Short mmCIF file of C-alpha atoms and ligand atoms in Angstrom, two decimals:
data_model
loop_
_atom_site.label_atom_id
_atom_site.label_comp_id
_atom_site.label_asym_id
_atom_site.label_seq_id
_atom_site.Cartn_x
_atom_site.Cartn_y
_atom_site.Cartn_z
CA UNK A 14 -203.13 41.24 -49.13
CA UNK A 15 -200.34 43.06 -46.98
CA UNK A 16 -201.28 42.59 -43.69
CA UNK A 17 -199.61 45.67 -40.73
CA UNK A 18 -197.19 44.46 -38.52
CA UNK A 19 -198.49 43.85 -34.81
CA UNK A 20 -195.62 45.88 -33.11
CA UNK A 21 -195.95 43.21 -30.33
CA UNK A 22 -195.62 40.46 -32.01
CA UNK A 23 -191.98 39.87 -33.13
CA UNK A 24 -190.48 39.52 -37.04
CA UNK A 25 -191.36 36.44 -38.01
CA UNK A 26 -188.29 36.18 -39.86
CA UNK A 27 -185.16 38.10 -39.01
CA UNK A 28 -182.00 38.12 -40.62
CA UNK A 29 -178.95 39.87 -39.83
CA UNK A 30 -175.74 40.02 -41.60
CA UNK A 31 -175.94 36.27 -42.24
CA UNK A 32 -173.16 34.77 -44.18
CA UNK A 33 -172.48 31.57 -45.14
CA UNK A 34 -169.51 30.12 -47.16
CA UNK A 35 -169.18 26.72 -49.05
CA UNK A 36 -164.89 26.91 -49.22
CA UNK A 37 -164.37 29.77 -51.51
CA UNK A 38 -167.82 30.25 -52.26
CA UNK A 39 -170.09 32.76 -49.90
CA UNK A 40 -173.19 31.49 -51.06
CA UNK A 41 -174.87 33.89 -48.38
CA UNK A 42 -173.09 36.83 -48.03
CA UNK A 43 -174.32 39.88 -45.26
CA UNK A 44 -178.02 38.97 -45.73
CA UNK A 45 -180.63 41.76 -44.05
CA UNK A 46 -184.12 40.01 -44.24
CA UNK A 47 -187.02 40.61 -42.01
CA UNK A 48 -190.20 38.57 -42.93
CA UNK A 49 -193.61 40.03 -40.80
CA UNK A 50 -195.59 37.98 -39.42
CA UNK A 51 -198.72 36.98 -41.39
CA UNK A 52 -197.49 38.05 -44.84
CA UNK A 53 -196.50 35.41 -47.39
CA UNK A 54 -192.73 36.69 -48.43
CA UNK A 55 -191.10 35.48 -51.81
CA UNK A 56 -187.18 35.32 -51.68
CA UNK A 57 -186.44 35.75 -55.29
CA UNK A 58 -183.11 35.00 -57.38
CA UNK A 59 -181.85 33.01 -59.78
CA UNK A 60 -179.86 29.94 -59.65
CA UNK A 61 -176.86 30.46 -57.22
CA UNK A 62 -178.25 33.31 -55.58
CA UNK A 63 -177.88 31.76 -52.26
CA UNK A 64 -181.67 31.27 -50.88
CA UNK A 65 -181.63 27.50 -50.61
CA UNK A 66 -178.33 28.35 -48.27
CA UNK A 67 -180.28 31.28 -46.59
CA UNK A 68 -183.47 29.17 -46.18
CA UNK A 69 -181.48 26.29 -44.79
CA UNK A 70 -180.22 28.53 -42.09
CA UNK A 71 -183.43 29.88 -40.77
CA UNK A 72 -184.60 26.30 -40.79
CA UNK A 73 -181.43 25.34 -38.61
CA UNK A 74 -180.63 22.49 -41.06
CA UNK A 75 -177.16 24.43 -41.57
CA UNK A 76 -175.64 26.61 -38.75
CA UNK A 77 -175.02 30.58 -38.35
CA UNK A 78 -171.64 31.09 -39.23
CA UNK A 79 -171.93 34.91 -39.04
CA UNK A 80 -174.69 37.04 -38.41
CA UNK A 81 -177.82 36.46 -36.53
CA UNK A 82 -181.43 34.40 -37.37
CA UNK A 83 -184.07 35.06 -35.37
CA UNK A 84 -187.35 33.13 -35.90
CA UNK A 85 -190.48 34.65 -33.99
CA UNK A 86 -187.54 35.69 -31.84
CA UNK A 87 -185.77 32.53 -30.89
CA UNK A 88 -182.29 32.25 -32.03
CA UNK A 89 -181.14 29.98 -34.74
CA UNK A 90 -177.85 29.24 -33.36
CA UNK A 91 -179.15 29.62 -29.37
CA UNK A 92 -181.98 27.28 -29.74
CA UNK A 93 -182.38 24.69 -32.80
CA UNK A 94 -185.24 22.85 -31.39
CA UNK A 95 -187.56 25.91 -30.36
CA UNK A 96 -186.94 27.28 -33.71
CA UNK A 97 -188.30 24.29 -35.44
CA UNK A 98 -190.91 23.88 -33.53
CA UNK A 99 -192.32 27.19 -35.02
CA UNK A 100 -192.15 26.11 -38.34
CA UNK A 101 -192.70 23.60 -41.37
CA UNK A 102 -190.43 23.14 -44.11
CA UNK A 103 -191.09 22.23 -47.91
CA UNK A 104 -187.56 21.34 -49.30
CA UNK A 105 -187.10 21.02 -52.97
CA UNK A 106 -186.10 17.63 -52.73
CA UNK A 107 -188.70 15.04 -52.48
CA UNK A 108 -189.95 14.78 -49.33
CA UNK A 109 -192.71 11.78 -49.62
CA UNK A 110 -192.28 8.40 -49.43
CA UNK A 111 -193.42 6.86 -52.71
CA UNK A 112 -194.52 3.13 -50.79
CA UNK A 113 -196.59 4.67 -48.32
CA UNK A 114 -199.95 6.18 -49.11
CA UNK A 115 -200.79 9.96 -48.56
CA UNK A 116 -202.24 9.51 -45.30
CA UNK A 117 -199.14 7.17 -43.77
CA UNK A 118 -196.76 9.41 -45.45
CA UNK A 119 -198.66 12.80 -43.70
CA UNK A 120 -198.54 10.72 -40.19
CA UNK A 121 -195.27 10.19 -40.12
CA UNK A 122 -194.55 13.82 -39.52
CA UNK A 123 -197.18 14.20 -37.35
CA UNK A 124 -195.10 11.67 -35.43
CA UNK A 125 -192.07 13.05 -35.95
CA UNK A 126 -193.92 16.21 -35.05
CA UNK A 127 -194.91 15.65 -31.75
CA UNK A 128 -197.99 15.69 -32.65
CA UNK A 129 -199.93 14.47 -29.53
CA UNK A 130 -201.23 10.38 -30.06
CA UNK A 131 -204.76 11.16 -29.20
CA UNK A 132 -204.76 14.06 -31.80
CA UNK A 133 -202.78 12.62 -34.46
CA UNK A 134 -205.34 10.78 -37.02
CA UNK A 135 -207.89 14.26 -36.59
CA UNK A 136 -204.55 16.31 -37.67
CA UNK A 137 -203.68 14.36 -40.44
CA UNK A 138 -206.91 14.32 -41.75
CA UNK A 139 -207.52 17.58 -41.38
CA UNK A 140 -203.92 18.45 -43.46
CA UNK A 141 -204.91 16.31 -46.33
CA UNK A 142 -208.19 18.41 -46.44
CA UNK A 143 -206.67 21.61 -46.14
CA UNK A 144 -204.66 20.69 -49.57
CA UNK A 145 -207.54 18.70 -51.13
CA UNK A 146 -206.16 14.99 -51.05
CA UNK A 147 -208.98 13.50 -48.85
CA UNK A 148 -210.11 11.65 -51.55
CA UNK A 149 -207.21 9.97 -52.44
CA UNK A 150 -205.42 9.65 -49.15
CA UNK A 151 -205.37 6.52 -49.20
CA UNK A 152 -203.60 5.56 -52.40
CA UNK A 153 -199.94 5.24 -52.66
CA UNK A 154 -197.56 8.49 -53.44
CA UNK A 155 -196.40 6.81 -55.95
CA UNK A 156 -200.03 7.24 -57.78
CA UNK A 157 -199.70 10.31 -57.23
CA UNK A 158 -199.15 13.42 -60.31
CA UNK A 159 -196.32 15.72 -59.79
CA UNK A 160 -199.12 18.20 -58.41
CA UNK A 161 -200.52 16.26 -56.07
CA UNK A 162 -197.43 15.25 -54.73
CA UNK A 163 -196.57 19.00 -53.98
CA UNK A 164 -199.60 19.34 -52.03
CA UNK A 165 -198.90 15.96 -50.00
CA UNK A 166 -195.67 17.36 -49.15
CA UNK A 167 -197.75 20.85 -47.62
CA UNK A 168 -199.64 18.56 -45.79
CA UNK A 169 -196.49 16.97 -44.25
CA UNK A 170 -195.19 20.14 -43.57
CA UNK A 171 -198.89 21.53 -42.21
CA UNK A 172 -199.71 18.35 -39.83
CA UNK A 173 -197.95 20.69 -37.14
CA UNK A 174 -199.68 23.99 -37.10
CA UNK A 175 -196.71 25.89 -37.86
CA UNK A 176 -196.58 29.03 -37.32
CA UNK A 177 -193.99 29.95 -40.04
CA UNK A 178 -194.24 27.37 -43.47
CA UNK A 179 -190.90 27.74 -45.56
CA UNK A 180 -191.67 26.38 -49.28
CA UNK A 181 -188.34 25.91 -51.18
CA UNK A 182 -189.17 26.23 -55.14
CA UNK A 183 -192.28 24.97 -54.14
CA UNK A 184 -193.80 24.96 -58.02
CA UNK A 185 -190.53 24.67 -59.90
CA UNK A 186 -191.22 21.40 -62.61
CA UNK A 187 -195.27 21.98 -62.44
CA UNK A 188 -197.58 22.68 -65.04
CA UNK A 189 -199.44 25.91 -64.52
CA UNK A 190 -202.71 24.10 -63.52
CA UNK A 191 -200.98 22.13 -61.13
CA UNK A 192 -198.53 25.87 -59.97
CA UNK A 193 -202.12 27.67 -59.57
CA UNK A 194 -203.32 24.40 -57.23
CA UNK A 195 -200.27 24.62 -55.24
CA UNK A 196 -200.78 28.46 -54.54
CA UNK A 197 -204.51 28.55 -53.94
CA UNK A 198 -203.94 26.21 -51.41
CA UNK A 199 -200.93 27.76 -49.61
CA UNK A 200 -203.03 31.25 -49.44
CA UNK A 201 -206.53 29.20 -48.41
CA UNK A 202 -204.23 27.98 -45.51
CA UNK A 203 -202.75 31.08 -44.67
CA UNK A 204 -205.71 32.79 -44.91
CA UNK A 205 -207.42 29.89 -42.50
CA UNK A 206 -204.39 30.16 -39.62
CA UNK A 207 -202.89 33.32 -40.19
CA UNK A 208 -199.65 31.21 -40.67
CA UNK A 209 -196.29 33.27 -41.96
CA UNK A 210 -195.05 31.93 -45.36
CA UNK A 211 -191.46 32.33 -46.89
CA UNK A 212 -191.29 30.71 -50.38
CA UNK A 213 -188.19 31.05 -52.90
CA UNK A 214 -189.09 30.97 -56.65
CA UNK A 215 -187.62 31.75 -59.69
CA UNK A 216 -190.99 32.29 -61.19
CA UNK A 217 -191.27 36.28 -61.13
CA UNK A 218 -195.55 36.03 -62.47
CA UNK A 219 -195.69 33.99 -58.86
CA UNK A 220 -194.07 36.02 -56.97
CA UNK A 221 -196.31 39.21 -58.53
CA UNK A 222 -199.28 37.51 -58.36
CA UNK A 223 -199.24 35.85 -54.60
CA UNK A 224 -196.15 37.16 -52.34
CA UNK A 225 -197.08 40.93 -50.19
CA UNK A 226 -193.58 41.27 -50.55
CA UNK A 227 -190.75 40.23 -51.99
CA UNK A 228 -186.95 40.52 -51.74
CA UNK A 229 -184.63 40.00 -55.20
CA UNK A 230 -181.69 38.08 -54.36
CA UNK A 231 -178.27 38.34 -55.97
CA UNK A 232 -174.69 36.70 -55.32
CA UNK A 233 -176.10 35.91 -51.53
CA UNK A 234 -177.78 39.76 -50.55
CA UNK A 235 -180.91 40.73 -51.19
CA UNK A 236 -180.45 43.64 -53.47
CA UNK A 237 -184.16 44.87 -53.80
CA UNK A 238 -186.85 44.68 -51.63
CA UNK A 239 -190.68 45.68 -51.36
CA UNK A 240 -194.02 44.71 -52.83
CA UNK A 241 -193.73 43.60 -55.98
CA UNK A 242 -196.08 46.95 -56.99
CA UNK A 243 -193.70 49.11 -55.29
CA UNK A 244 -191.01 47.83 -57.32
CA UNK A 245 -192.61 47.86 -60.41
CA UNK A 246 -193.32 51.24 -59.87
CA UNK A 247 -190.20 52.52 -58.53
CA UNK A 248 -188.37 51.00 -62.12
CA UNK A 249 -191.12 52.66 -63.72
CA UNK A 250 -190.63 56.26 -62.79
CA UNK A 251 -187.10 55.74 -62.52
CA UNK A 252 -187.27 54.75 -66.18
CA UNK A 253 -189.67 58.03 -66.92
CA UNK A 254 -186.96 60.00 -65.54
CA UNK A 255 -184.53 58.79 -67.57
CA UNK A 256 -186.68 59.58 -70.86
CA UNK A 257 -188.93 56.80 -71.00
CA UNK A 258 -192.95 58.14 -72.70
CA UNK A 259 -194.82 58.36 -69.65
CA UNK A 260 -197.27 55.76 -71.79
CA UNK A 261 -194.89 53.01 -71.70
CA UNK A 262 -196.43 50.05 -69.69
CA UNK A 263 -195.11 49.18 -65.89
CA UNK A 264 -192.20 47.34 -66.00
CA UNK A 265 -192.14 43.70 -64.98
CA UNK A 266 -190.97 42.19 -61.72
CA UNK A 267 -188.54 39.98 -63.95
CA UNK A 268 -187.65 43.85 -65.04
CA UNK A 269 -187.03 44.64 -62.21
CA UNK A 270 -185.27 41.86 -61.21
CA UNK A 271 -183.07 42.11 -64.84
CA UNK A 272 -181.83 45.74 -63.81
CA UNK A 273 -181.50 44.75 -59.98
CA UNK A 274 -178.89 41.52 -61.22
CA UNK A 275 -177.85 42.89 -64.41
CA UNK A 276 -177.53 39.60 -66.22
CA UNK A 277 -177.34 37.06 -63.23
CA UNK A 278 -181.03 35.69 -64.56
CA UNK A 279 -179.54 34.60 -67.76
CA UNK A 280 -175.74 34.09 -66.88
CA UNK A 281 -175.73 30.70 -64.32
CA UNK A 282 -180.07 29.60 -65.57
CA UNK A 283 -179.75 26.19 -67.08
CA UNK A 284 -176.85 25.06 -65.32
CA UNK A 285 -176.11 21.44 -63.71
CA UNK A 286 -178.02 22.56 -60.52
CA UNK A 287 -181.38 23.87 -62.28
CA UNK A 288 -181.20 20.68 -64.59
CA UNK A 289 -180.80 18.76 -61.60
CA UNK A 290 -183.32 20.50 -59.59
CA UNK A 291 -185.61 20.40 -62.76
CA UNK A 292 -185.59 16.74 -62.90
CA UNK A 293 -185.54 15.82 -59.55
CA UNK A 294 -189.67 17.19 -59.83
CA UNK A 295 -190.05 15.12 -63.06
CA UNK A 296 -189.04 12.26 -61.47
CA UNK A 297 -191.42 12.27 -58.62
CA UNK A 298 -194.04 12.78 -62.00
CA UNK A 299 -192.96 9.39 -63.82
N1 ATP B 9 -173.31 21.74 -50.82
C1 ATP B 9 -172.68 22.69 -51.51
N2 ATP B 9 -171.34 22.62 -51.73
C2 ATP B 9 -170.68 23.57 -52.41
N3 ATP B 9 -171.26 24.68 -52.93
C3 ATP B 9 -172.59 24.80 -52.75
C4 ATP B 9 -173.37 23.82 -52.05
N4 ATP B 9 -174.66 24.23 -52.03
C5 ATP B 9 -174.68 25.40 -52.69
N5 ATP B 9 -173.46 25.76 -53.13
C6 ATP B 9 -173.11 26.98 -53.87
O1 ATP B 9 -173.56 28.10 -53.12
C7 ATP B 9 -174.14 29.08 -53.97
C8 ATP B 9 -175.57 29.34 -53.55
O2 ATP B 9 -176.34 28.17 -53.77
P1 ATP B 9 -177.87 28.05 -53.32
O3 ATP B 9 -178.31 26.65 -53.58
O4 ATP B 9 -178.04 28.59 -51.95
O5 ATP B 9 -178.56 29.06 -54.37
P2 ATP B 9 -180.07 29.15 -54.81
O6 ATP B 9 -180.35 30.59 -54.99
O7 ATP B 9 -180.93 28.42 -53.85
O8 ATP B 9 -180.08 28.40 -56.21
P3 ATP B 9 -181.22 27.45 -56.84
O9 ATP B 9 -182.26 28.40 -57.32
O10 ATP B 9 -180.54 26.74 -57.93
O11 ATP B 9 -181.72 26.52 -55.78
C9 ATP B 9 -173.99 28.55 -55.39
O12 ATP B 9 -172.83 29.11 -55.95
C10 ATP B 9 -173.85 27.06 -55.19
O13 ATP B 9 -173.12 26.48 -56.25
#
């Protein structure tokens, strides 16, 4: 799936000694990133590990305190509006209005969007196909499964031909029919436009199964990065070397992730936040 880097085209993504501090806490703390253009990227970590912070920096939402974002080479901190131009943004909050149907809520960013007047109602419709909701566009959200919801929310965040999509968690409360639906979509689209996707997850089988790369974060740096092959192989023979039979089976990304972070998967999962964040997806469900 890893697609080579058009050395004309700038990083999609690039990151540079970002840090970003919430009072005593540096959520983000020296972050080196650099997301290619075309490849779906999975910023990995567990709760706390800073990528909402990091995401919401490349998306401008919060500023650059320290270090630089770059975003198909436009600034972050130089030039807010060009940067989200380039891109569409899947927060893990609820994004969809609940009293609107799928097709008012999907217009509404086109509006927001710019989208052009004239091209608007061809766009929308054309985002609700692209994530399979044509058939019910024109029932309220609040119909809607927990699923289905996800992929109105991609639609929002597709209505403007991004270039770059950023999906925050964008599975996390799903059942696994529903976390395959959400996925096969995402690549069907990426595969359609050639769009750039950034996605955090905690869900390590995800991140093997549909990021090129991926990059495991920990206490606000990403301390491993690579596809998640490379990485499972690297553990592997680093393992080997240290004794392991050269039959034992590949290790795991969350193996890799569990030597990269020590115990940061189990130490802070389960918390306030991931019971909050957790719940915040069931209730768009009920
Ligand atoms: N608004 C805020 N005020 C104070 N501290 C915050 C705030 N948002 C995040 N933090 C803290 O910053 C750190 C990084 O949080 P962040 O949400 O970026 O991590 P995350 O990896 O996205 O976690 P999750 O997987 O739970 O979304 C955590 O210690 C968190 O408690």
């Amino acid at each position: 799936m890893t697609r080579d880097s058009d050395p004309d085209q700038p990083e999609a993504v690039t990151c540079t000694g970002l840090a970003y501090s919430f009072g005593e806490t540096n959520a983000v703390d020296g972050l080196d990133l650099s997301v290619r253009p075309g490849e779906v990227f999975g910023l990995l970590g567990p709760n706390g590990a800073g990528k909402t912070t990091a995401i919401r920096c490349i998306t401008t939402l919060l500023p650059v305190p320290a270090g630089m974002v770059r975003v198909f080479g436009s600034d972050a901190a130089k030039d807010r509006m060009g940067v989200r131009r380039l891109l569409g943004y899947v927060p893990q909050q609820l994004s969809a209005d609940a009293g609107l149907t799928g097709r008012e809520n999907v217009a509404l960013f086109a509006r927001v969007f710019d989208v052009s007047r004239g091209e608007r109602a061809e766009r929308v419709g054309q985002a609700l196909a692209a994530v399979d909701l044509t058939d019910a566009a024109d029932r309220l959200a609040k119909t809607y499964s927990g699923g289905m919801i996800r992929r109105l929310e991609l639609a929002q965040a597709l209505v403007s031909a991004p270039r770059l999509l950023i999906l925050d968690e964008p599975t996390i409360g799903l059942d696994p029919i529903a976390r395959t639906g959400v996925w096969e979509h995402i690549n069907a689209v990426r595969e359609a436009t050639g769009m750039t996707v950034l996605v955090t997850t905690h869900y390590m089988d995800e991140a093997d199964q549909y990021c090129d790369r991926v990059g495991l974060m920990h206490r606000g740096r990403v301390r491993a990065l690579g596809t998640p092959t490379e990485l499972r192989q690297g553990l592997g023979e680093r393992r080997r070397a240290e004794g392991a039979p050269a039959s034992a089976p590949l290790p795991t990304l969350e193996d890799v992730f569990r030597d990269v972070a020590g115990s940061g998967l189990d130490d802070k999962s389960g918390d306030f936040r991931d019971v909050r964040s957790t719940r915040r997806t069931a209730n768009r469900v009920g």
